[in-house]
């Protein structure tokens, strides 16, 4: 069999396929045309990477590629020279373009060569895509890189041509001004499809005029002409086709706006005219090319666009706009009958993009990791933020890839920008074959399943309010609205009674205070309207619950606080689950609505009850914090401080929610709050270290890049007993040669090591305790350091040990019992633990020790405990009165100081509960005594926590907890008579 016949048989397509005859005829004709060259083009075309089966797939599924490949032997040779298994980026496309245009000497030749290059590159992508030689995202990234290269080449070509003719555009200082091209949509997101148009916006930094030529023109005019030339070179259709269809309608004012805008012009437009759909579009904006190599202008422009796109913290105000946009999308589908459109139809590609971009728009201001153009990156960040479960995202992404592959196969057929399913049999067969289905019906069934799933997720992303039948919901809402608006007391009481509210008189008083509040009257029109929608919903949710008046009273400061920032009211209007959680938590504690009034951004935590009551461990906390801070640039200290404070407030809210609803016992609450403080301390220490080293270099004599400093926690932090609003008692200890200076490099200032570590401590306190718009992390108390407020802020370990052995008072050794390292250098931490143990294990004169401890305790009782009249009335200060918490703590501390020289194990722990266990094991307390003290301690602390969350004093009335107090007093008399 000769070579020609062999190839025809090899490439033959069964005749039952609609386009088989046409393809075979073309292949036969091409092979006959190649006979004069001995079929060399075809015989060298097939190799290990390019198989006849791949050739057959491309020829049968893409008329565009078939016409290109079968036209001349040179085109076959050109494609065979590419490694079709390799992923290409900007460098590879630039090389191919440079080779394609090497011989061009004119604009006409350049534009012709550019189109020929584009067609060859497009066929390469079609080949790789139809034969699944790369995943979907790799193909879209390649197509984007190809577009980036084409745009950059044409921009710089015409910039140089125009600058040579009219001069260099410059600002008032004579500095050259570039033009920047912003890529929108799929181009901006690195997700371009096979036959996509490109959405562009042109911008330049500053106004001015061209310099260097006599025929000067304004920068605006120069860049307008440059933009026009760029569009023509890319968009014009010639005998060779086009490069990319260019769409400029997303620029300010659309088709009526200037073709090019200055940065100031863009900022003014988006500040005064920018619409919600433009914010949605800007999620994917990216500078894809510029006529100079400086990154500063692109960085400035992207910062400008991000400030318009993303609101600070969680942007609940976007919800209404997105619901309207979603409704218009669905209306457009029905009006244009787009059901058979894989992009615009119900359940199509656009709805997947909407799901992700909507959540980026809402949450991206606070969760800056969502400020990405990439759908794939954003959707995975949403998983990390627990907005979506991983299983749902996997399924959604599978549907997205299926739809994108179908879109590519539709466009590969004739290189047309369409997403409509074909109606012609040959095209239908080609699409099904490209998607690896046996027939059209099988493909349609699979497509329908994917689009149905996407449609459901699209409907869920911004919930429509239809929980109850519309007529019932409207009737109920109207009743509560009438109640809210009623001002006559008697009528209002009757309406409340009609709704089954038993506390009508008390509720009326609260509602009167609402109506009379200045904040309500100061709300703007939008806030007032939202308040009128919210209050009936709130009253309806409260109906049938206990203590309605009390809960409403607790919620009043919160509602009035957010009346002028009504996006938060909108969140609660839109999310019934969040409103329910707010009510549940407010019923349990006034502390929570008060905290939300101070920091309403925390409402975001109520959106997912599952995650609200999910408590991470210390490692998970640190991982979450690092992930949160990863997306904030190192030089943006203000944003880092804000993020740290939100992190602390959000997790404090979580633990409070768990505590008041009984989902977390007291000991776990304290453990969690302590772990949270330690995680933040460790992070802030590292941040302070980076700042100090960047300014002064490493401390002298140090080779490793970590602070040779430890943070010692005292008091509740040291004893793992932090409560809500606890401050942190800290001591800083460092290890360095004070005779040396820091190893300052270029631009750094050398200082002595002691000054360096002192400033490091100051910087750490600043990061933790500086008040920002979001408040502080923690109050820091440094009075327990050697010599108290008059002592050095940081001390060496030797100086600390010397002070503890020679100068410390008994109460300072008592404090050392509860001290432990909570952050810093592990080697120094080990050395500190050894010093602590040695100091605590010193033999002491028991009578002197007992007198010192008892005297200090009596002094505290007289200054801080209940006075005589309060005691006579039966009041009991849980912390300071006899038989209270401090008595137990002092007994424990006394026992450690008295007996640690004989029982060193007593120094192992810093928390009272485990020390009491050690006293039991050592025989210094009986099992019953240890158990009684432990139980009393837990009861007292649990009561204090509960009172704190109820915003009540730790002094309780009416002879409460008498049995526990009696046992504590008896043991005090035994240990410290």
Coordinates of C-alpha atoms in Angstrom, one line a residue, residues 275-277 279 316-328 354 361 530 570:
X275 CA -22.3 52.0 40.2
X276 CA -22.6 48.6 41.9
X277 CA -22.2 46.6 38.7
X279 CA -17.7 47.3 41.5
X316 CA -23.3 44.0 53.6
X317 CA -24.7 46.9 51.7
X318 CA -23.7 45.1 48.5
X319 CA -26.4 42.4 49.2
X320 CA -29.3 44.5 47.9
X321 CA -27.4 45.5 44.8
X322 CA -26.3 41.9 44.1
X323 CA -29.9 40.7 44.5
X324 CA -31.0 43.3 42.0
X325 CA -28.2 42.2 39.6
X326 CA -29.1 38.6 40.1
X327 CA -32.8 39.3 39.2
X328 CA -31.7 41.2 36.1
X354 CA -21.5 35.5 40.1
X361 CA -17.5 41.8 46.8
X530 CA -34.0 49.9 56.7
X570 CA -29.5 45.0 56.1

